[in-house]
Amino acid sequence: MSHTASKIHADKAAIFCKDEDRVNWHSKALWLLREKRDRAASSLPEWEQLRQLGSEIKLHTLTNLAKYLEMFEQNCQANGIQVHWAKDAAEHNEIVHGILSHHQVKKLVKSKSMLTEECHMNPYLEERGIEVIDTDLGERIIQLAGQPPSHIVVPAIHLKKEEVGELFHEKIGTEAGASDPTYLTRAARAHLREQFLSADAAMTGVNMAIAEKGAVVVCTNEGNADMGANLPKVQIHSMGMDKMVPNLDSAAVLLRMLARNATGQPVTTYSSFYRGPKAGGEMHVVIVDNGRSNMLKDKILAESLKCIRCGGCMNTCPVYRRSGGHSYNYTIPGPIGIAVGAQKDDTNSIAWACTLCGSCTQVCPTKVPLDKIIHHHRRLKAEAGNLPYGKRSYMPVVGKVMGSAPMLNTSMAMARTALRILPGSLLKPFAGAWGKYRELPVAPKSSFEAWYKKNRS
Amino acid sequence: MKIALFIPCLVNQMFPEVGVATLELLEKLGHEVILPEGQTCCGQPMTNSGCYEDAKKTTLKLLNAFKGVECDAIVCPAASCLVAAKENFHEFDNSPEAQVVIDKLYELTEFLHDVAPIAEFKKPFPHKVSLQMSCHGIRMLSLATPSENMSLQRHNKVEAVLSQIADIEICYPERRDECCGFGGTFAVDEGAVSAKMSKDKAYFHYETGAKYVVGFDPSCLMNIDGMIRRQKLPIETRHIAQVINEAL
């Protein structure tokens, strides 16, 4: 496999890292969100109690998921909403296509859905003659660029405003060389307005599904989900089954944290509750499993379904900020992307795209133990014989050497001698990535054990 | 107190001066210090990679070195090794004898803050130091409240211990507790990202204007030191044990 075609995280990240200015800018832009989050979270003295409550609400719901899903379905139906169940991505896409073709939909406006990315729905519908327009500004930018999102909340964070200006010039006819964000946003708004007015159906993701009310909550800052859902006759809301919460009170707890932890806003500009079709219209909710009930069977992996998709873990992750969202071989990048995507990663590398620093776990509003889950994925991969980076061959050797004092002492004594007497340039090739980027340690003459024997016993 | 030293392989083989400083400072504080024989690695390089089978023999060998050793505490000058030892001992041995060992395990700063506080430092340390708040120590051992946490009750054991030294000036790098990028085999597997993390960390410490980067985890210090020397930055790394030993 050639270097550029590699899907392995380290290879793709190394390419991203070649442009250090871009890495600095990317890392800083996301750290700015982390800082805004810190300010917003610290403004609530009860923040840590909220996190505890959020975690317990989600755990309780997941533990009683069947009950809440049934309650949700019944209440939806009582509200005149049609509920569909999809066991996987293919079924989801078929259901959506069925609804759209029944109404002879030619154009679908879509908002806020990582799930449809997960299901690769856009190409599926486009192949069947339906035009799909992503209406969140960031989503629309990357759709025009022909790229997947690189972040779940700020999907075009990897692009600079100059690049967006160029793209808009080419695709929607803005002035050449224009990169002023206000100008570009206005141009995008005019362009999207035409799409809303000419769409036959709307689709949104779901931030929370409220069992007791048979309602779904959609959070946006641009109001585009509402524009979509309120204009055409048909509205579809696709949700992973993990989006369930019992009641309005639990939704309120999570809503207090979602935007604060994502961007530092007190709450999203629009937090819309949809609880029935408009007059003369149709409202559909598609509930998707796609591997979720399997994750529930593993006690550690199950906790990743507590996630409310604020993206806070990505903003704080030192690895994500320096490797870019496209380096993860999964739709969702960063720590939560590893947690929910490692099993689907055929390169087996994303579980190792992490230093286990634990910052993600500490920042998470629902206390998803992300570092513990990532560590667990490594163990599952190891047990299945799916180790990356040559670990399958060298780890048993490391285990043997470390477990034997004579072997460890002999090899380390040799290494110390080599480090002291051989010139660094000779050694660097042997020290791999370490020596490529850093100076090798200055080696001492003897071990501590030897010193102790000489001086204390 | 009678203290058994837990000297991880990295300290034993590459940073004996950290082991010596730990031993000397504990002796200066009036403790009886011993070094149980047969210690080796805590198994972290293997378990961090998911390879539990390959870690088992190593981890149990280390645990056995401490089983039955008569002492009041087992003290280690390396936070991440200490965390790994605790977790791995639990993983591979559920016996009461193993639990006795686990209950006595302390990271050096933790021991000096929680168990046997230092009554008095005799010498000043007239230098500006930039503290390296390494991940495992603060997020898993709770040596300090991590920056992500919004608890109103905040603590910082590292600063609490060091700030008693006369004339020491304590400061922190930008993004004070961001990971330095070592992560065990991560530094080799993910060379480019790890290097960029280390470089940022080295520069953030340098930009404080401190004379020393002071930390409690030798692996992070080794990583930062390798980058400091590659970038030729005028700042040096010191383990917290060395600073304390110098001031006692």
XYZ file of C-alpha atoms in Angstrom, chain A residues 62-269:
208
model
C -29.650 2.566 28.606
C -30.288 0.031 31.350
C -34.038 0.238 30.706
C -33.780 0.964 27.016
C -36.427 -1.481 25.800
C -39.001 0.020 28.148
C -38.268 3.606 27.099
C -38.158 2.782 23.396
C -41.611 1.220 23.650
C -42.947 4.146 25.647
C -41.484 6.506 23.070
C -43.019 4.646 20.156
C -46.475 4.573 21.764
C -46.410 8.259 22.617
C -45.139 9.166 19.159
C -47.959 7.225 17.555
C -50.467 8.924 19.863
C -49.053 12.230 18.599
C -49.552 11.169 14.977
C -45.868 10.429 14.311
C -44.948 7.380 12.226
C -42.171 5.343 13.859
C -39.806 3.062 11.920
C -37.174 0.638 13.203
C -33.903 -0.008 11.370
C -31.541 -2.753 12.466
C -28.659 -1.424 10.392
C -27.505 1.287 7.999
C -28.924 -0.467 4.942
C -32.380 -0.746 6.504
C -32.249 2.896 7.563
C -31.474 4.024 4.040
C -34.197 1.810 2.568
C -36.792 3.164 4.992
C -35.883 6.771 4.229
C -35.878 6.077 0.514
C -39.275 4.368 0.831
C -40.811 7.440 2.471
C -39.236 9.806 -0.054
C -40.199 7.822 -3.136
C -43.757 7.441 -1.835
C -43.994 11.247 -1.954
C -41.981 11.526 -5.198
C -39.392 13.660 -3.447
C -36.720 15.096 -5.749
C -34.908 17.287 -3.257
C -34.259 16.643 0.440
C -32.920 19.305 2.813
C -31.016 17.842 5.730
C -29.652 19.120 9.023
C -27.662 17.895 12.010
C -27.145 14.274 11.344
C -23.970 12.328 11.947
C -26.147 9.216 11.821
C -26.849 9.662 8.109
C -23.066 9.999 7.643
C -22.650 6.762 9.589
C -25.205 5.118 7.272
C -23.668 6.682 4.119
C -27.155 7.822 3.191
C -26.317 10.723 0.868
C -24.675 8.645 -1.874
C -27.411 5.997 -1.489
C -30.181 8.535 -2.135
C -28.248 10.385 -4.827
C -27.791 7.136 -6.757
C -31.579 6.869 -6.698
C -32.119 10.297 -8.185
C -32.772 12.283 -5.022
C -30.795 15.455 -4.439
C -29.638 15.804 -0.825
C -28.697 19.248 0.458
C -26.914 19.584 3.784
C -28.082 22.852 5.274
C -25.821 23.453 8.264
C -23.250 25.941 6.983
C -20.259 23.755 7.881
C -21.945 20.646 6.475
C -22.806 22.479 3.247
C -19.206 23.649 2.878
C -17.786 20.158 3.075
C -20.595 18.772 0.927
C -19.624 21.257 -1.800
C -15.978 20.271 -1.278
C -16.864 16.587 -1.585
C -15.427 15.764 1.818
C -16.698 14.037 4.962
C -16.980 16.077 8.189
C -13.799 16.329 10.256
C -15.575 17.185 13.535
C -19.091 16.437 14.745
C -19.970 19.989 15.839
C -17.720 22.108 13.609
C -17.485 19.805 10.562
C -15.435 22.161 8.378
C -12.959 23.203 11.092
C -10.099 21.853 8.970
C -10.738 24.438 6.232
C -9.486 28.024 6.353
C -11.733 30.893 5.325
C -9.650 31.479 2.194
C -10.288 27.881 1.143
C -14.017 28.312 1.756
C -13.924 31.532 -0.304
C -12.330 29.694 -3.205
C -14.826 26.842 -2.940
C -17.828 29.204 -2.826
C -16.487 31.142 -5.793
C -16.358 27.944 -7.791
C -19.630 26.405 -6.582
C -22.046 29.199 -5.722
C -20.548 32.130 -7.597
C -19.163 34.396 -4.892
C -16.518 36.923 -5.907
C -13.075 35.530 -6.663
C -10.637 36.038 -3.801
C -13.348 36.990 -1.297
C -12.814 35.395 2.109
C -14.652 37.687 4.509
C -16.684 35.356 6.765
C -19.720 37.700 6.902
C -19.808 38.015 3.127
C -19.436 34.265 2.649
C -22.087 33.475 5.279
C -24.570 35.833 3.616
C -23.890 34.233 0.256
C -24.430 30.789 1.781
C -27.658 31.936 3.412
C -29.055 33.188 0.102
C -27.991 29.972 -1.593
C -29.565 27.825 1.135
C -32.780 29.857 1.145
C -33.356 28.741 -2.455
C -32.798 25.144 -1.413
C -35.290 25.347 1.460
C -37.950 26.855 -0.751
C -37.563 24.237 -3.453
C -37.256 21.142 -1.230
C -39.954 18.446 -1.122
C -38.952 16.948 2.207
C -36.772 17.677 5.226
C -34.658 15.477 7.385
C -32.905 16.134 10.686
C -30.894 14.248 13.225
C -32.048 14.030 16.819
C -30.221 15.310 19.891
C -32.625 13.722 22.345
C -35.784 11.644 22.108
C -38.173 12.108 25.018
C -39.945 8.877 25.877
C -42.654 10.353 28.084
C -43.704 12.904 25.454
C -43.117 11.100 22.176
C -41.072 14.096 21.037
C -37.647 14.684 19.525
C -35.278 17.553 20.289
C -33.091 19.123 17.606
C -30.424 21.677 18.561
C -28.943 24.099 16.029
C -27.369 27.516 15.998
C -28.477 28.465 12.518
C -32.190 27.667 12.642
C -31.806 25.636 9.482
C -33.324 22.451 10.911
C -36.492 24.409 11.726
C -36.537 26.068 8.343
C -36.350 22.639 6.761
C -38.820 20.861 9.012
C -41.417 23.615 8.789
C -41.464 24.265 5.057
C -42.064 21.017 3.151
C -44.908 18.636 3.906
C -42.754 15.646 4.882
C -40.310 15.676 7.778
C -38.089 12.759 8.803
C -36.019 12.528 11.963
C -33.344 9.808 12.116
C -31.959 8.813 15.469
C -29.676 6.247 17.017
C -31.518 4.348 19.716
C -29.076 5.720 22.277
C -30.634 9.192 21.976
C -33.439 8.236 24.331
C -34.096 10.091 27.612
C -37.044 9.416 29.947
C -38.653 12.838 30.280
C -38.441 16.619 29.890
C -36.533 17.038 33.154
C -33.749 14.735 31.968
C -33.626 16.532 28.619
C -33.294 19.811 30.532
C -30.246 18.530 32.443
C -28.498 17.457 29.244
C -29.455 20.661 27.411
C -27.751 22.711 30.120
C -24.494 20.924 29.327
C -24.616 20.229 25.581
C -23.824 23.681 24.166
C -21.735 24.798 27.129
C -19.435 21.816 26.662
C -19.400 22.132 22.874
C -18.811 25.818 22.172
C -19.188 27.568 25.509
C -22.673 28.894 24.691
C -25.243 28.749 27.526
C -27.577 26.877 25.196
C -27.901 26.338 21.452
C -29.637 29.235 19.662
